[in-house]
Tab-separated table of C-alpha atoms in Angstrom:
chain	number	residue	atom	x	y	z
A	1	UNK	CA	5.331	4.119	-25.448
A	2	UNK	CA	4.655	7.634	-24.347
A	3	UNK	CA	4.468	8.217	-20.711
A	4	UNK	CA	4.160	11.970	-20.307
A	5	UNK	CA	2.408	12.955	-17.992
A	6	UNK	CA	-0.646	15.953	-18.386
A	7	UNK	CA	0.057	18.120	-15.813
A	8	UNK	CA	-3.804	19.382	-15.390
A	9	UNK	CA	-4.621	15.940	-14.218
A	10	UNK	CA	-3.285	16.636	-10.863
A	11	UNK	CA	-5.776	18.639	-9.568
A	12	UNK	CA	-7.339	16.264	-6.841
A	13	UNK	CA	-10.810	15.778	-8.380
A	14	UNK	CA	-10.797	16.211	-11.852
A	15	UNK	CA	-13.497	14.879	-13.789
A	16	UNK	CA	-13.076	11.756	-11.692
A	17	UNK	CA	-9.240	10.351	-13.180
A	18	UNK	CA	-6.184	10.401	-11.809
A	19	UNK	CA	-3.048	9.899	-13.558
A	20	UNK	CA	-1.210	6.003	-12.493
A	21	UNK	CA	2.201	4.773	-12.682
A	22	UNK	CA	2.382	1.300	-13.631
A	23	UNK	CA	4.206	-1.331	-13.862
A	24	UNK	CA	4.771	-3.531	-17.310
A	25	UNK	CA	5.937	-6.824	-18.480
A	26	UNK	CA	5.970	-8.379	-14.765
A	27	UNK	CA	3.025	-10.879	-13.327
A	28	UNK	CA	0.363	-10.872	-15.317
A	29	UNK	CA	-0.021	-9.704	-18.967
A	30	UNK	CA	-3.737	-10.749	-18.932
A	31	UNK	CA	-3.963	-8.454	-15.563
A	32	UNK	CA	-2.264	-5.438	-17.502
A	33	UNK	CA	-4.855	-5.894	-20.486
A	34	UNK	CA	-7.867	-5.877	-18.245
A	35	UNK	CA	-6.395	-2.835	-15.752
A	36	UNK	CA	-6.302	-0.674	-19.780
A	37	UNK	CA	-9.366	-1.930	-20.913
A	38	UNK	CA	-11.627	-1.232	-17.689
A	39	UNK	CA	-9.763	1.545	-15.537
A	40	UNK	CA	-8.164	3.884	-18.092
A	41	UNK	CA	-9.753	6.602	-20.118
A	42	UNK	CA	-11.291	4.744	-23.662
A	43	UNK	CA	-9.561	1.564	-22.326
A	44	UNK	CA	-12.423	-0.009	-24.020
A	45	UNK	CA	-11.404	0.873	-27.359
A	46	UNK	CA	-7.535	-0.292	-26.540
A	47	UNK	CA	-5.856	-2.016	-29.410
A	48	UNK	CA	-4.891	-5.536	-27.370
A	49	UNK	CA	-2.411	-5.961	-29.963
A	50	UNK	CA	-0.088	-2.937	-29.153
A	51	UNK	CA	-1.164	-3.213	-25.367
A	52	UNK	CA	0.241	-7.044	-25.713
A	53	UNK	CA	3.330	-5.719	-26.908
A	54	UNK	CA	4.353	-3.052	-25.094
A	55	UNK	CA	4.277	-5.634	-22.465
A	56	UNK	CA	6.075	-8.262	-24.244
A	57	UNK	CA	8.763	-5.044	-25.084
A	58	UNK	CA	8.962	-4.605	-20.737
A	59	UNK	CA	9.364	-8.457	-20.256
A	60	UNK	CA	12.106	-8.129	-22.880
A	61	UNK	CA	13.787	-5.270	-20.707
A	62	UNK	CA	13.005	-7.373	-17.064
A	63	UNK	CA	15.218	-10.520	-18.937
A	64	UNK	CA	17.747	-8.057	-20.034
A	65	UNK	CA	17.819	-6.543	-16.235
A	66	UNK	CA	18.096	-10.232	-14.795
A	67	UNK	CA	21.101	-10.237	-16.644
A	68	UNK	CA	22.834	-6.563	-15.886
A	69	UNK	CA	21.213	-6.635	-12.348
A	70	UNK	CA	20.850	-9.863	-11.364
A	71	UNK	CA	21.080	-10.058	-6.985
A	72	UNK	CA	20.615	-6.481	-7.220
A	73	UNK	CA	17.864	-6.639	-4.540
A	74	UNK	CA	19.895	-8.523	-2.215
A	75	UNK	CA	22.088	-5.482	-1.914
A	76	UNK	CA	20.431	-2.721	-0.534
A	77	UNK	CA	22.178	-0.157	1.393
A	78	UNK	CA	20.754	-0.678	4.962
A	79	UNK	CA	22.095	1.758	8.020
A	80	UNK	CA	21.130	2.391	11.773
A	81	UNK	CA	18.742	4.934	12.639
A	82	UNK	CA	20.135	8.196	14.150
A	83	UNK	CA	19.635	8.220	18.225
A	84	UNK	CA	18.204	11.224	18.716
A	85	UNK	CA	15.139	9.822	16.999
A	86	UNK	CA	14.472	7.454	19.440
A	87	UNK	CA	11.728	9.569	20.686
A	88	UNK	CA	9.808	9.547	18.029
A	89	UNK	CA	10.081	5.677	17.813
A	90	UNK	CA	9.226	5.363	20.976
A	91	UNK	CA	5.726	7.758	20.497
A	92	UNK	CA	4.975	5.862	16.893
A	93	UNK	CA	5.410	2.419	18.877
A	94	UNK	CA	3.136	3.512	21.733
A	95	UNK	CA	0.232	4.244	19.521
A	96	UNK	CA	-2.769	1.896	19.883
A	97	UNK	CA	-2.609	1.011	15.682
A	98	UNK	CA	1.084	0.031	15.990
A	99	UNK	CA	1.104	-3.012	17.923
A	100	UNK	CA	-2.264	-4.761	15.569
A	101	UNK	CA	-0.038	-4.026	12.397
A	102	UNK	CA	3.588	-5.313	14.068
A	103	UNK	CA	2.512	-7.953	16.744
A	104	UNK	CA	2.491	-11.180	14.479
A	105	UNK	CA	6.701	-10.794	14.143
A	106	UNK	CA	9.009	-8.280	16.007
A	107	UNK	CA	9.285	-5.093	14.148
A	108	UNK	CA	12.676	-2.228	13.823
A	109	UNK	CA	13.719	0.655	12.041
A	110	UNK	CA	16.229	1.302	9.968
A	111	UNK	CA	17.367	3.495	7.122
A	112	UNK	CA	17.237	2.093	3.651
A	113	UNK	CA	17.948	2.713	0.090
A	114	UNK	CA	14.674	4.164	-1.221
A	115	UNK	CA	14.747	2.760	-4.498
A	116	UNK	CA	15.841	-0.840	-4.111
A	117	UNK	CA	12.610	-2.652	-2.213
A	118	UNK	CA	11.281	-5.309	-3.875
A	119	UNK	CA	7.771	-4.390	-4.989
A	120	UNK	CA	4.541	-6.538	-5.630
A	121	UNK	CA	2.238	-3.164	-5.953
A	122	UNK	CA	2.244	-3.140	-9.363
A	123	UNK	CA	0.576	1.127	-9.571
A	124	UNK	CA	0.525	4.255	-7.923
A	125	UNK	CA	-1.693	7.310	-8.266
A	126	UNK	CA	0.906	10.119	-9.295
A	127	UNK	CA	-1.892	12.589	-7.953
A	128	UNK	CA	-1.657	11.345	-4.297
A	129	UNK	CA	2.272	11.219	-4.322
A	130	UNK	CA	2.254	15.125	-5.591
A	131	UNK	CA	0.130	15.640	-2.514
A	132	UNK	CA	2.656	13.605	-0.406
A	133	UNK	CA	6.070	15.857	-1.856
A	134	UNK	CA	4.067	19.307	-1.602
A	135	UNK	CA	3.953	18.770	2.239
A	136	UNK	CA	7.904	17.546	2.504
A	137	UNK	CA	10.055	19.567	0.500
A	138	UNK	CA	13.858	19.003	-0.906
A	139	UNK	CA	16.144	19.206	2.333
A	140	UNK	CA	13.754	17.618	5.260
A	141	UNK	CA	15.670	17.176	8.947
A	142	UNK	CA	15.658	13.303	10.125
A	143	UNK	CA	13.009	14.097	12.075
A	144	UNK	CA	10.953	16.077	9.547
A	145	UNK	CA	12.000	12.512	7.230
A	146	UNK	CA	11.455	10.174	9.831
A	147	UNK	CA	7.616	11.576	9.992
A	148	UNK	CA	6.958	10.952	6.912
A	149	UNK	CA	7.773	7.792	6.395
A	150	UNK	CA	6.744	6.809	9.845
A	151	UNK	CA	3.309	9.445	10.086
A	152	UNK	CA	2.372	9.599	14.535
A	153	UNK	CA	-1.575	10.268	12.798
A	154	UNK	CA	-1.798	10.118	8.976
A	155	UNK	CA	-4.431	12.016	7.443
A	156	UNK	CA	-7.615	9.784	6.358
A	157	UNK	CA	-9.222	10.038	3.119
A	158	UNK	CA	-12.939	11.131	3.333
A	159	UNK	CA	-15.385	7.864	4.348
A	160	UNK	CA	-19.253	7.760	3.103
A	161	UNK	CA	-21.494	5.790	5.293
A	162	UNK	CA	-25.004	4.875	4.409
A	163	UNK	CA	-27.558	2.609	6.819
A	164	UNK	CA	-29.659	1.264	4.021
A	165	UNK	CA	-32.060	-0.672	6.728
A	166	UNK	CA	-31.856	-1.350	10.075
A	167	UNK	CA	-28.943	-4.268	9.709
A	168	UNK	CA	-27.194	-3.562	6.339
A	169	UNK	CA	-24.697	-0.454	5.850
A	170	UNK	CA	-23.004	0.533	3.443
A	171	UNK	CA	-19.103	2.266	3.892
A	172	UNK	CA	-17.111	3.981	0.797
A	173	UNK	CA	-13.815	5.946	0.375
A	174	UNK	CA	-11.826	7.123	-3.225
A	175	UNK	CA	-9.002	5.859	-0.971
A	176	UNK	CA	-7.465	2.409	-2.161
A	177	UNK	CA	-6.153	1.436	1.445
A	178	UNK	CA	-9.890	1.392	2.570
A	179	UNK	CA	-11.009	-1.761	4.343
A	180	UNK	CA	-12.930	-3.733	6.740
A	181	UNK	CA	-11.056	-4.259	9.713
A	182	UNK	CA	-11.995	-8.057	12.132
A	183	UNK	CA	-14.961	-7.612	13.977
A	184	UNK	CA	-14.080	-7.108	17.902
A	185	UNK	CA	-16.647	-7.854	20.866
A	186	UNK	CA	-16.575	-4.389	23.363
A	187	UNK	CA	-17.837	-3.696	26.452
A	188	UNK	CA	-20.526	-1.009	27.455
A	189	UNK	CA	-18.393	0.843	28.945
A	190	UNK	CA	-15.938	1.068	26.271
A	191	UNK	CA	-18.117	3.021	23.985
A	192	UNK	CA	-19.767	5.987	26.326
A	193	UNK	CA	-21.761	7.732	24.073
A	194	UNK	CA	-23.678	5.123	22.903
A	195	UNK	CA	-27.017	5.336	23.473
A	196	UNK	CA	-29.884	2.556	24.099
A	197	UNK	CA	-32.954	2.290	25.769
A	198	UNK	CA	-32.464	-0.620	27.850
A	199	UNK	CA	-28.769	-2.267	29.339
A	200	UNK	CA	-26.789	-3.791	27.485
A	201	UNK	CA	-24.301	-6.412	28.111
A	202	UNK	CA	-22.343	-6.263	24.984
A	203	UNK	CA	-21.690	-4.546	21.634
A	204	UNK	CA	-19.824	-6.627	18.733
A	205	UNK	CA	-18.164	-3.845	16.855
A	206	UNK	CA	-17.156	-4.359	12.489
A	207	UNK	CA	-14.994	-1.621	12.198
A	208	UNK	CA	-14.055	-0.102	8.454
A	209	UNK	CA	-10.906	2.445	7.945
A	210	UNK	CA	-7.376	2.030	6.652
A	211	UNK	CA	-3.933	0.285	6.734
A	212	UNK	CA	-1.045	2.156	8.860
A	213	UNK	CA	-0.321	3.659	5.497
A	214	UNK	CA	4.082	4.048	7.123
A	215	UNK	CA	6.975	2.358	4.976
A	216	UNK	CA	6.940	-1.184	6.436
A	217	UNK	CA	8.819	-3.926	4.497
A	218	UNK	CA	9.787	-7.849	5.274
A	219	UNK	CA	13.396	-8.906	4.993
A	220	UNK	CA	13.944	-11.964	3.715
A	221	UNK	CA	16.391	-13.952	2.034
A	222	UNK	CA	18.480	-11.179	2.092
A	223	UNK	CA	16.086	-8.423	0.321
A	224	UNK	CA	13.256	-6.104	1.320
A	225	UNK	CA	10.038	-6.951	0.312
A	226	UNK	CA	8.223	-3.536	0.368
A	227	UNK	CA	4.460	-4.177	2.065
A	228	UNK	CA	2.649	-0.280	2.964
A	229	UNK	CA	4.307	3.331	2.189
A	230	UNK	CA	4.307	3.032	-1.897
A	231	UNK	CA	3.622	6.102	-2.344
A	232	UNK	CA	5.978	7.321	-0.340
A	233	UNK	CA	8.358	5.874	-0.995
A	234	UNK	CA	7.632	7.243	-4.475
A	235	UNK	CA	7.335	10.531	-3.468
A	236	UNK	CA	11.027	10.350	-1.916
A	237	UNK	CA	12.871	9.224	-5.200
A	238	UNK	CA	10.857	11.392	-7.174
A	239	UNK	CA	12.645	14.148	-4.983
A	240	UNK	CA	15.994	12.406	-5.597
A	241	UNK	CA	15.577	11.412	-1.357
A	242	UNK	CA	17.873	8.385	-1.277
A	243	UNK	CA	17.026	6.952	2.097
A	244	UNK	CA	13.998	6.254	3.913
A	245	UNK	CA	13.138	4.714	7.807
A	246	UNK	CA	11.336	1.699	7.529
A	247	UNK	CA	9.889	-0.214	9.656
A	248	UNK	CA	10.788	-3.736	9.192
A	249	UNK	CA	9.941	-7.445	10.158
A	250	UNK	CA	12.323	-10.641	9.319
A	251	UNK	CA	11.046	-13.640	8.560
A	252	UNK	CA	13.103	-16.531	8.271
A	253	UNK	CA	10.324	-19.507	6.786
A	254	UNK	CA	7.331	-19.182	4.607
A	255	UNK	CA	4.985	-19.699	7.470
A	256	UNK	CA	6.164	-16.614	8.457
A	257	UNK	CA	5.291	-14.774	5.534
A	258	UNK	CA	2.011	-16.187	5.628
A	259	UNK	CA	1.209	-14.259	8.323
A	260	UNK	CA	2.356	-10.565	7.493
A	261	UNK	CA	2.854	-10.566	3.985
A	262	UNK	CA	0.134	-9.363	1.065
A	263	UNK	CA	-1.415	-11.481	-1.194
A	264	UNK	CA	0.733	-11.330	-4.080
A	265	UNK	CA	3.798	-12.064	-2.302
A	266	UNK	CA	2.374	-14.793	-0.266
A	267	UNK	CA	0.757	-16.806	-3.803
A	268	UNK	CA	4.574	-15.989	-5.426
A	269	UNK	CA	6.955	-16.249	-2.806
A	270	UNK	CA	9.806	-18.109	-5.043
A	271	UNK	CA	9.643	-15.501	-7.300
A	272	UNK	CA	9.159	-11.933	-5.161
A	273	UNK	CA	12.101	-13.797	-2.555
A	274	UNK	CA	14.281	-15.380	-5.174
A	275	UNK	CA	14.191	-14.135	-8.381
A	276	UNK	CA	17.444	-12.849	-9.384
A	277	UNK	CA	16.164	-9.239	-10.658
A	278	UNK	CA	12.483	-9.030	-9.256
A	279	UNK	CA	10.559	-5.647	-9.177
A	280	UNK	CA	12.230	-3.056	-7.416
A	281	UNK	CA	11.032	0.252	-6.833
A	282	UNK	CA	13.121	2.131	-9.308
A	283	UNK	CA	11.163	0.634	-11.880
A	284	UNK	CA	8.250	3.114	-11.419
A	285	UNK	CA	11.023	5.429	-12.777
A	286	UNK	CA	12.235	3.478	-15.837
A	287	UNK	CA	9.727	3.961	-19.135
A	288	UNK	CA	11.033	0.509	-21.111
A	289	UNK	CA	9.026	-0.678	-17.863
A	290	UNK	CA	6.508	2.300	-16.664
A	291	UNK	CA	3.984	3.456	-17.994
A	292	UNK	CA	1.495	6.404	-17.025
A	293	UNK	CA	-1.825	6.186	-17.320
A	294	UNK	CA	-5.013	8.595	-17.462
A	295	UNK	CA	-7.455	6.320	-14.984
A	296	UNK	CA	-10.606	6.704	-13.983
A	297	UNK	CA	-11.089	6.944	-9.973
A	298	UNK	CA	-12.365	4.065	-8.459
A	299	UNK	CA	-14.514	4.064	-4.999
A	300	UNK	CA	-13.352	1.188	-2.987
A	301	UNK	CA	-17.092	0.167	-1.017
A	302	UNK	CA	-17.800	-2.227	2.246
A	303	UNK	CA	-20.945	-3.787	2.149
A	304	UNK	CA	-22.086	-4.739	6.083
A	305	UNK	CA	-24.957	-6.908	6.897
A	306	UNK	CA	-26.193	-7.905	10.495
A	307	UNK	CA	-28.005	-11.165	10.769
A	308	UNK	CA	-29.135	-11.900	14.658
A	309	UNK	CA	-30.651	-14.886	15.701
A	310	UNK	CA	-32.571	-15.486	19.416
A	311	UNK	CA	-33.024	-19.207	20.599
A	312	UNK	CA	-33.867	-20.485	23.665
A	313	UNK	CA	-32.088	-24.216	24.927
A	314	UNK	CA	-32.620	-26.544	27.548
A	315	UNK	CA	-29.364	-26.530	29.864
């Protein structure tokens, strides 16, 4: 399969693609036919055939792997953070995002092999993780490292929002991470600016932005299941980086998971938290099992509508 890469389409906008790194011959073929046919550049004219096997060639290689790296996840070099970093923990930990994302289980850092996560992300935009290594560099200081994987304020992707009528908005970012975040009941005086002609007792608030976007993974069963920082975790092993902090969370029983892992892990647990040679993040780098892709941009969008109701009851 040829996976080279055309430099050009690096350049953050161009004609609306971006090149992808992704993942074969791992959960589901049917998903890898449909990501070619509707995301990449004349996907539609894709010969299913060849796309079938080139997957069925990557499966080949994963059975292979179970065999030459079987428990391979469950050995990942783990070490203590450095102490003079504790500073910086200690100002990532007191921001008002960090307790939302970490609250459900307790949460600690450590250094860990880059490349050895478990992954369940099965892409990443080679575009943003240029963007990611311009801004680190070769030799970074722990600190320099430490805020990068761990970013105090991460930059935000650009966010359209539309009011199409008086109840129903419309929100849209080219970032993937975008998403509605659970609507929250406020108090007047929690949002000064806002103005209205009469008083007002209370404001229920749907918020729309992003994910932490820091390197965050679950242990369990012995292995790190990565969950946010793909791409830069990337970004580090593309720069031969071997170690990265993470933040991490251990869960010891599948109700656990349930409650901070994604999707894909939680509707596959057996096979992301036992399988003998699951995905791993050094797979991005192997091309039996990568392969990169011209795609076409997608605009992630979050549809809001209001519906109020007044009644009047007999106490």
């Amino acid at each position: 399969m040829n996976d080279a890469p055309d430099p050009t389409l690096f350049a953050p906008a161009l004609g609306g693609l971006e090149l992808r790194a992704r993942l074969l011959g791992q959960p589901h073929l049917e998903d890898y036919i449909t990501f070619v046919q509707t995301r990449t550049v004349g996907g539609e004219r894709a010969d299913v055939r060849a796309l079938a096997d080139e997957w069925r060639e990557a499966n080949d290689h994963y059975y292979e792997l179970e065999r030459t790296e079987a428990g391979i996840a469950d050995d990942i070099e783990r070490l203590d953070v450095e102490p003079e970093l504790a500073p910086l923990i200690a100002e990532l930990q007191a921001q008002p995002r960090f307790s939302p994302a970490h609250d459900p289980l307790p949460s600690r850092f450590e250094l860990v092999e880059a490349h050895r996560p478990v992954v369940s992300q099965q892409s990443v935009s080679l575009n943003f993780v240029e963007t990611l290594k311009s801004g680190l560099g070769l030799a970074p200081s722990p600190e320099r490292l430490f805020r990068f994987c761990q970013p105090i304020e991460p930059p935000q992707a650009p966010v359209r929002a539309q009011r199409l009528d008086d109840n129903h908005f419309l929100f849209s970012s080219d970032s993937s991470d975008f998403r509605a975040h659970d609507a929250t009941l406020l108090r007047p005086a929690q949002i000064l600016e806002l103005a209205a002609a009469d008083p007002m007792s209370a404001i229920v608030a749907v918020p729309v932005g992003f994910g932490s976007n820091v390197l965050h993974a679950i242990e369990t069963d012995d292995r790190l299941i990565l969950q946010n920082g793909y791409h830069r975790a990337y970004a580090l092993r593309d720069l031969g980086i071997t170690h990265a902090y993470c933040a991490v969370q251990t869960v010891t029983r599948r109700d656990e998971l349930k409650l901070v892992a994604g999707e894909p892990v939680i509707e596959a647990p057996e096979f992301y938290c036992r399988a003998k040679r699951p995905p791993l993040l050094k797979d991005f780098f192997d091309p039996k099992i990568r392969k990169v892709l011209n795609v076409r941009r997608m605009s992630r969008m979050i549809e809001v509508k209001l519906e109020v109701r007044e009644y009047q009851v007999v106490e």
